[in-house]
PDB file of C-alpha atoms in Angstrom:
ATOM      1  CA  UNK A 264     -65.038   7.093  70.312  1.00 77.00           C
ATOM      2  CA  UNK A 265     -65.764   3.742  68.664  1.00 91.00           C
ATOM      3  CA  UNK A 266     -62.934   1.236  68.604  1.00 97.00           C
ATOM      4  CA  UNK A 267     -61.531  -0.390  65.464  1.00 98.00           C
ATOM      5  CA  UNK A 268     -60.390  -4.004  65.234  1.00 98.00           C
ATOM      6  CA  UNK A 269     -58.549  -5.298  62.186  1.00 98.00           C
ATOM      7  CA  UNK A 270     -58.133  -9.041  61.771  1.00 98.00           C
ATOM      8  CA  UNK A 271     -55.638 -11.132  59.898  1.00 98.00           C
ATOM      9  CA  UNK A 272     -57.289 -14.206  58.332  1.00 97.00           C
ATOM     10  CA  UNK A 273     -55.114 -17.333  58.082  1.00 96.00           C
ATOM     11  CA  UNK A 274     -54.370 -18.655  61.537  1.00 96.00           C
ATOM     12  CA  UNK A 275     -56.365 -15.877  63.180  1.00 98.00           C
ATOM     13  CA  UNK A 276     -59.957 -16.333  62.024  1.00 98.00           C
ATOM     14  CA  UNK A 277     -59.732 -19.163  59.514  1.00 98.00           C
ATOM     15  CA  UNK A 278     -57.916 -22.437  58.953  1.00 97.00           C
ATOM     16  CA  UNK A 279     -57.209 -22.833  55.257  1.00 95.00           C
ATOM     17  CA  UNK A 280     -54.148 -25.015  55.730  1.00 96.00           C
ATOM     18  CA  UNK A 281     -55.521 -27.930  53.643  1.00 96.00           C
ATOM     19  CA  UNK A 282     -56.276 -25.622  50.707  1.00 96.00           C
ATOM     20  CA  UNK A 283     -52.907 -23.885  50.953  1.00 96.00           C
ATOM     21  CA  UNK A 284     -50.903 -27.123  51.189  1.00 97.00           C
ATOM     22  CA  UNK A 285     -52.872 -28.707  48.335  1.00 97.00           C
ATOM     23  CA  UNK A 286     -52.325 -25.677  46.105  1.00 97.00           C
ATOM     24  CA  UNK A 287     -48.601 -25.435  46.802  1.00 97.00           C
ATOM     25  CA  UNK A 288     -48.140 -29.147  46.195  1.00 97.00           C
ATOM     26  CA  UNK A 289     -50.101 -28.890  42.948  1.00 97.00           C
ATOM     27  CA  UNK A 290     -47.990 -25.977  41.726  1.00 97.00           C
ATOM     28  CA  UNK A 291     -44.697 -27.731  42.499  1.00 97.00           C
ATOM     29  CA  UNK A 292     -45.866 -30.981  40.925  1.00 97.00           C
ATOM     30  CA  UNK A 293     -47.148 -29.315  37.754  1.00 96.00           C
ATOM     31  CA  UNK A 294     -43.864 -27.484  37.321  1.00 96.00           C
ATOM     32  CA  UNK A 295     -41.758 -30.584  37.892  1.00 92.00           C
ATOM     33  CA  UNK A 296     -40.402 -29.879  41.364  1.00 93.00           C
ATOM     34  CA  UNK A 297     -40.509 -31.868  44.596  1.00 94.00           C
ATOM     35  CA  UNK A 298     -43.279 -30.766  46.907  1.00 96.00           C
ATOM     36  CA  UNK A 299     -42.101 -28.668  49.871  1.00 95.00           C
ATOM     37  CA  UNK A 300     -41.732 -29.826  53.452  1.00 95.00           C
ATOM     38  CA  UNK A 301     -45.111 -29.251  55.074  1.00 94.00           C
ATOM     39  CA  UNK A 302     -43.680 -27.824  58.299  1.00 93.00           C
ATOM     40  CA  UNK A 303     -41.501 -25.382  56.383  1.00 95.00           C
ATOM     41  CA  UNK A 304     -44.490 -24.397  54.266  1.00 96.00           C
ATOM     42  CA  UNK A 305     -46.760 -23.826  57.265  1.00 94.00           C
ATOM     43  CA  UNK A 306     -44.118 -21.693  58.962  1.00 93.00           C
ATOM     44  CA  UNK A 307     -44.237 -19.277  56.020  1.00 95.00           C
ATOM     45  CA  UNK A 308     -48.000 -18.759  55.915  1.00 94.00           C
ATOM     46  CA  UNK A 309     -48.720 -15.072  56.331  1.00 92.00           C
ATOM     47  CA  UNK A 310     -46.140 -13.980  53.785  1.00 93.00           C
ATOM     48  CA  UNK A 311     -47.192 -13.201  50.223  1.00 94.00           C
ATOM     49  CA  UNK A 312     -47.349 -16.109  47.798  1.00 95.00           C
ATOM     50  CA  UNK A 313     -44.440 -14.667  45.855  1.00 95.00           C
ATOM     51  CA  UNK A 314     -42.251 -14.493  48.940  1.00 96.00           C
ATOM     52  CA  UNK A 315     -43.305 -17.953  50.076  1.00 96.00           C
ATOM     53  CA  UNK A 316     -42.295 -19.525  46.783  1.00 97.00           C
ATOM     54  CA  UNK A 317     -38.922 -17.766  46.863  1.00 97.00           C
ATOM     55  CA  UNK A 318     -38.345 -18.920  50.444  1.00 96.00           C
ATOM     56  CA  UNK A 319     -39.205 -22.445  49.309  1.00 96.00           C
ATOM     57  CA  UNK A 320     -36.435 -22.334  46.710  1.00 95.00           C
ATOM     58  CA  UNK A 321     -38.157 -21.093  43.551  1.00 96.00           C
ATOM     59  CA  UNK A 322     -36.118 -18.711  41.380  1.00 95.00           C
ATOM     60  CA  UNK A 323     -37.546 -15.218  41.227  1.00 95.00           C
ATOM     61  CA  UNK A 324     -37.867 -15.338  37.454  1.00 96.00           C
ATOM     62  CA  UNK A 325     -40.060 -18.457  37.794  1.00 97.00           C
ATOM     63  CA  UNK A 326     -42.271 -17.284  40.657  1.00 97.00           C
ATOM     64  CA  UNK A 327     -45.132 -15.978  38.528  1.00 96.00           C
ATOM     65  CA  UNK A 328     -45.592 -19.399  36.928  1.00 97.00           C
ATOM     66  CA  UNK A 329     -45.853 -21.002  40.358  1.00 97.00           C
ATOM     67  CA  UNK A 330     -48.253 -18.348  41.629  1.00 96.00           C
ATOM     68  CA  UNK A 331     -50.510 -18.831  38.604  1.00 96.00           C
ATOM     69  CA  UNK A 332     -50.541 -22.614  39.118  1.00 97.00           C
ATOM     70  CA  UNK A 333     -51.242 -22.137  42.827  1.00 96.00           C
ATOM     71  CA  UNK A 334     -54.170 -19.804  42.218  1.00 95.00           C
ATOM     72  CA  UNK A 335     -55.767 -22.125  39.693  1.00 96.00           C
ATOM     73  CA  UNK A 336     -55.593 -24.994  42.171  1.00 97.00           C
ATOM     74  CA  UNK A 337     -56.665 -22.843  45.137  1.00 95.00           C
ATOM     75  CA  UNK A 338     -59.715 -21.499  43.324  1.00 94.00           C
ATOM     76  CA  UNK A 339     -61.059 -25.045  42.983  1.00 96.00           C
ATOM     77  CA  UNK A 340     -60.794 -26.003  46.652  1.00 96.00           C
ATOM     78  CA  UNK A 341     -60.581 -22.934  48.879  1.00 95.00           C
ATOM     79  CA  UNK A 342     -64.243 -22.825  49.874  1.00 97.00           C
ATOM     80  CA  UNK A 343     -64.640 -26.481  50.778  1.00 97.00           C
ATOM     81  CA  UNK A 344     -61.212 -26.704  52.440  1.00 97.00           C
ATOM     82  CA  UNK A 345     -61.447 -23.612  54.682  1.00 97.00           C
ATOM     83  CA  UNK A 346     -63.100 -23.481  58.089  1.00 98.00           C
ATOM     84  CA  UNK A 347     -63.481 -20.931  60.844  1.00 98.00           C
ATOM     85  CA  UNK A 348     -61.121 -21.291  63.778  1.00 97.00           C
ATOM     86  CA  UNK A 349     -62.865 -22.260  67.003  1.00 93.00           C
ATOM     87  CA  UNK A 350     -64.215 -19.148  68.750  1.00 95.00           C
ATOM     88  CA  UNK A 351     -63.793 -16.979  65.621  1.00 98.00           C
ATOM     89  CA  UNK A 352     -67.526 -16.484  65.033  1.00 98.00           C
ATOM     90  CA  UNK A 353     -68.059 -15.686  68.696  1.00 98.00           C
ATOM     91  CA  UNK A 354     -65.118 -13.269  68.594  1.00 98.00           C
ATOM     92  CA  UNK A 355     -66.537 -11.443  65.596  1.00 98.00           C
ATOM     93  CA  UNK A 356     -69.993 -11.218  67.136  1.00 98.00           C
ATOM     94  CA  UNK A 357     -68.531  -9.757  70.323  1.00 98.00           C
ATOM     95  CA  UNK A 358     -66.213  -7.362  68.475  1.00 98.00           C
ATOM     96  CA  UNK A 359     -69.044  -6.153  66.246  1.00 98.00           C
ATOM     97  CA  UNK A 360     -70.944  -5.035  69.345  1.00 97.00           C
ATOM     98  CA  UNK A 361     -68.410  -2.322  70.189  1.00 97.00           C
ATOM     99  CA  UNK A 362     -66.051  -1.802  67.231  1.00 98.00           C
ATOM    100  CA  UNK A 363     -65.817  -1.282  63.488  1.00 98.00           C
ATOM    101  CA  UNK A 364     -64.196  -4.363  61.965  1.00 98.00           C
ATOM    102  CA  UNK A 365     -61.902  -4.954  59.032  1.00 98.00           C
ATOM    103  CA  UNK A 366     -59.734  -7.636  57.451  1.00 98.00           C
ATOM    104  CA  UNK A 367     -56.060  -7.000  56.683  1.00 98.00           C
ATOM    105  CA  UNK A 368     -54.495 -10.023  54.997  1.00 97.00           C
ATOM    106  CA  UNK A 369     -51.897 -11.020  52.426  1.00 95.00           C
ATOM    107  CA  UNK A 370     -54.468 -13.245  50.710  1.00 93.00           C
ATOM    108  CA  UNK A 371     -55.465 -12.218  47.211  1.00 91.00           C
ATOM    109  CA  UNK A 372     -58.226  -9.632  47.386  1.00 93.00           C
ATOM    110  CA  UNK A 373     -60.511 -11.319  44.856  1.00 90.00           C
ATOM    111  CA  UNK A 374     -60.996 -14.385  47.071  1.00 90.00           C
ATOM    112  CA  UNK A 375     -62.066 -12.474  50.169  1.00 96.00           C
ATOM    113  CA  UNK A 376     -65.765 -11.645  49.656  1.00 97.00           C
ATOM    114  CA  UNK A 377     -66.776 -15.125  48.484  1.00 96.00           C
ATOM    115  CA  UNK A 378     -64.767 -16.820  51.235  1.00 97.00           C
ATOM    116  CA  UNK A 379     -66.198 -14.679  54.021  1.00 98.00           C
ATOM    117  CA  UNK A 380     -69.738 -15.057  52.665  1.00 98.00           C
ATOM    118  CA  UNK A 381     -69.267 -18.826  52.472  1.00 97.00           C
ATOM    119  CA  UNK A 382     -68.163 -18.850  56.115  1.00 98.00           C
ATOM    120  CA  UNK A 383     -71.098 -16.675  57.161  1.00 98.00           C
ATOM    121  CA  UNK A 384     -69.055 -13.736  58.495  1.00 98.00           C
ATOM    122  CA  UNK A 385     -68.933 -11.259  55.591  1.00 98.00           C
ATOM    123  CA  UNK A 386     -71.460  -8.860  57.118  1.00 98.00           C
ATOM    124  CA  UNK A 387     -69.332  -8.222  60.201  1.00 98.00           C
ATOM    125  CA  UNK A 388     -66.720  -6.293  58.207  1.00 98.00           C
ATOM    126  CA  UNK A 389     -66.739  -2.723  56.954  1.00 98.00           C
ATOM    127  CA  UNK A 390     -63.480  -3.015  55.020  1.00 98.00           C
ATOM    128  CA  UNK A 391     -61.474  -5.814  53.395  1.00 98.00           C
ATOM    129  CA  UNK A 392     -57.828  -5.246  52.508  1.00 98.00           C
ATOM    130  CA  UNK A 393     -55.978  -7.955  50.601  1.00 97.00           C
ATOM    131  CA  UNK A 394     -52.660  -8.149  48.805  1.00 94.00           C
ATOM    132  CA  UNK A 395     -53.993  -6.682  45.569  1.00 95.00           C
ATOM    133  CA  UNK A 396     -55.126  -3.512  47.319  1.00 97.00           C
ATOM    134  CA  UNK A 397     -51.639  -2.374  48.304  1.00 97.00           C
ATOM    135  CA  UNK A 398     -48.159  -1.927  46.928  1.00 97.00           C
ATOM    136  CA  UNK A 399     -46.426  -3.041  50.115  1.00 97.00           C
ATOM    137  CA  UNK A 400     -48.120  -5.793  52.186  1.00 96.00           C
ATOM    138  CA  UNK A 401     -47.496  -6.599  55.844  1.00 97.00           C
ATOM    139  CA  UNK A 402     -45.116  -6.091  57.614  1.00 97.00           C
ATOM    140  CA  UNK A 403     -45.361  -2.692  55.924  1.00 98.00           C
ATOM    141  CA  UNK A 404     -48.044  -0.519  57.581  1.00 98.00           C
ATOM    142  CA  UNK A 405     -49.670   0.325  54.241  1.00 98.00           C
ATOM    143  CA  UNK A 406     -52.508  -2.255  54.514  1.00 98.00           C
ATOM    144  CA  UNK A 407     -53.458  -1.055  57.995  1.00 98.00           C
ATOM    145  CA  UNK A 408     -53.234   2.574  56.969  1.00 98.00           C
ATOM    146  CA  UNK A 409     -55.417   1.899  53.944  1.00 98.00           C
ATOM    147  CA  UNK A 410     -58.012   0.115  56.073  1.00 98.00           C
ATOM    148  CA  UNK A 411     -58.127   3.039  58.488  1.00 98.00           C
ATOM    149  CA  UNK A 412     -58.416   5.495  55.615  1.00 97.00           C
ATOM    150  CA  UNK A 413     -61.384   3.590  54.165  1.00 97.00           C
ATOM    151  CA  UNK A 414     -62.969   3.600  57.630  1.00 97.00           C
ATOM    152  CA  UNK A 415     -62.501   7.389  57.757  1.00 95.00           C
ATOM    153  CA  UNK A 416     -60.531   6.935  60.954  1.00 94.00           C
ATOM    154  CA  UNK A 417     -58.838   9.904  62.598  1.00 90.00           C
ATOM    155  CA  UNK A 418     -55.282   9.873  63.939  1.00 91.00           C
ATOM    156  CA  UNK A 419     -56.763  10.022  67.431  1.00 90.00           C
ATOM    157  CA  UNK A 420     -58.615   6.748  66.839  1.00 92.00           C
ATOM    158  CA  UNK A 421     -55.343   4.877  66.436  1.00 95.00           C
ATOM    159  CA  UNK A 422     -55.180   4.831  70.225  1.00 94.00           C
ATOM    160  CA  UNK A 423     -58.261   2.600  70.127  1.00 96.00           C
ATOM    161  CA  UNK A 424     -57.338   0.543  67.068  1.00 98.00           C
ATOM    162  CA  UNK A 425     -56.164  -3.075  67.275  1.00 98.00           C
ATOM    163  CA  UNK A 426     -54.573  -5.462  64.817  1.00 98.00           C
ATOM    164  CA  UNK A 427     -55.203  -9.103  65.738  1.00 98.00           C
ATOM    165  CA  UNK A 428     -52.943 -11.636  64.062  1.00 98.00           C
ATOM    166  CA  UNK A 429     -50.888 -14.773  64.518  1.00 97.00           C
ATOM    167  CA  UNK A 430     -47.476 -13.855  63.100  1.00 97.00           C
ATOM    168  CA  UNK A 431     -44.689 -11.307  63.628  1.00 97.00           C
ATOM    169  CA  UNK A 432     -45.745  -9.712  60.324  1.00 97.00           C
ATOM    170  CA  UNK A 433     -48.996  -8.568  61.956  1.00 98.00           C
ATOM    171  CA  UNK A 434     -47.145  -7.192  64.970  1.00 98.00           C
ATOM    172  CA  UNK A 435     -44.601  -5.317  62.881  1.00 98.00           C
ATOM    173  CA  UNK A 436     -47.284  -3.791  60.674  1.00 98.00           C
ATOM    174  CA  UNK A 437     -49.318  -2.732  63.708  1.00 98.00           C
ATOM    175  CA  UNK A 438     -46.312  -1.179  65.419  1.00 98.00           C
ATOM    176  CA  UNK A 439     -45.371   0.756  62.295  1.00 98.00           C
ATOM    177  CA  UNK A 440     -48.957   1.995  61.942  1.00 98.00           C
ATOM    178  CA  UNK A 441     -49.102   3.074  65.608  1.00 97.00           C
ATOM    179  CA  UNK A 442     -51.944   0.734  66.510  1.00 98.00           C
ATOM    180  CA  UNK A 443     -52.031  -1.951  69.203  1.00 98.00           C
ATOM    181  CA  UNK A 444     -50.927  -5.441  68.154  1.00 98.00           C
ATOM    182  CA  UNK A 445     -52.745  -8.381  69.745  1.00 98.00           C
ATOM    183  CA  UNK A 446     -51.257 -11.795  68.984  1.00 98.00           C
ATOM    184  CA  UNK A 447     -53.039 -15.151  68.997  1.00 98.00           C
ATOM    185  CA  UNK A 448     -51.692 -18.681  69.441  1.00 98.00           C
ATOM    186  CA  UNK A 449     -54.256 -20.467  67.258  1.00 97.00           C
ATOM    187  CA  UNK A 450     -52.230 -19.991  64.093  1.00 95.00           C
ATOM    188  CA  UNK A 451     -48.783 -20.635  62.705  1.00 94.00           C
ATOM    189  CA  UNK A 452     -46.446 -19.203  65.370  1.00 95.00           C
ATOM    190  CA  UNK A 453     -45.937 -20.355  68.934  1.00 94.00           C
ATOM    191  CA  UNK A 454     -45.403 -18.311  72.085  1.00 97.00           C
ATOM    192  CA  UNK A 455     -41.621 -18.456  71.866  1.00 97.00           C
ATOM    193  CA  UNK A 456     -41.699 -16.672  68.515  1.00 96.00           C
ATOM    194  CA  UNK A 457     -44.491 -14.181  69.209  1.00 97.00           C
ATOM    195  CA  UNK A 458     -43.089 -13.191  72.591  1.00 97.00           C
ATOM    196  CA  UNK A 459     -39.985 -11.857  70.856  1.00 97.00           C
ATOM    197  CA  UNK A 460     -42.171  -9.171  69.303  1.00 97.00           C
ATOM    198  CA  UNK A 461     -45.184  -8.671  71.557  1.00 97.00           C
ATOM    199  CA  UNK A 462     -46.270  -8.988  75.174  1.00 97.00           C
ATOM    200  CA  UNK A 463     -49.996  -9.065  74.392  1.00 98.00           C
ATOM    201  CA  UNK A 464     -50.535 -12.711  73.449  1.00 98.00           C
ATOM    202  CA  UNK A 465     -53.817 -14.603  73.703  1.00 98.00           C
ATOM    203  CA  UNK A 466     -55.024 -18.140  73.182  1.00 98.00           C
ATOM    204  CA  UNK A 467     -57.553 -17.249  70.494  1.00 98.00           C
ATOM    205  CA  UNK A 468     -59.317 -14.301  68.820  1.00 98.00           C
ATOM    206  CA  UNK A 469     -62.114 -14.206  71.392  1.00 98.00           C
ATOM    207  CA  UNK A 470     -59.646 -13.619  74.230  1.00 98.00           C
ATOM    208  CA  UNK A 471     -57.966 -10.886  72.164  1.00 98.00           C
ATOM    209  CA  UNK A 472     -61.297  -9.214  71.423  1.00 98.00           C
ATOM    210  CA  UNK A 473     -62.285  -9.240  75.087  1.00 98.00           C
ATOM    211  CA  UNK A 474     -58.977  -7.563  75.926  1.00 98.00           C
ATOM    212  CA  UNK A 475     -59.629  -4.909  73.278  1.00 98.00           C
ATOM    213  CA  UNK A 476     -63.098  -4.328  74.679  1.00 97.00           C
ATOM    214  CA  UNK A 477     -61.741  -3.463  78.124  1.00 94.00           C
ATOM    215  CA  UNK A 478     -58.620  -1.650  76.897  1.00 90.00           C
ATOM    216  CA  UNK A 479     -58.633   1.988  77.943  1.00 71.00           C
ATOM    217  CA  UNK A 480     -61.908   1.701  79.851  1.00 60.00           C
TER     218      UNK A 480
END
């Protein structure tokens, strides 16, 4: 039975921190607010934009204005200000040799194909699940369940399905979907945080993929 590996994007396969910070700062500036603390902002990456703005002090009835301003700014810079994390391409190449691959992210769905094509990794994936594809994003299991449905995965295959990500949101979604969570330290959470949720923690996506390859063998 072929394995399935689902990847988060930000902090797991890609570094889009410059684009994210620029777009948040632009949104706050345009709407007359002080720009957020960069460390606070980075600690929230992985949540939806709406939730991030609320956690940064924006009133819920104003969030849509901030999200719109963010997206306009992000669209202008996201390709040139996003790079692959070291070892990501190697990890995808290795994973592709033994598993069906997918993306499960809280990024807006419309950005995904162009971004992955720009980075030269689009063809590795059989399914892309972004925020616009679901009602309830991570940590809800819906995005993982949808990815598995689009891959025509059986319940039995969940034993050989892995969710690789860098935040507790990825772990919680994986646990709720009854798939194995693999955490990486190349993103926005350190060991002290991830170890509260998971005991399978790796330096980078390549190490996580190699673990998945041998898992159950």
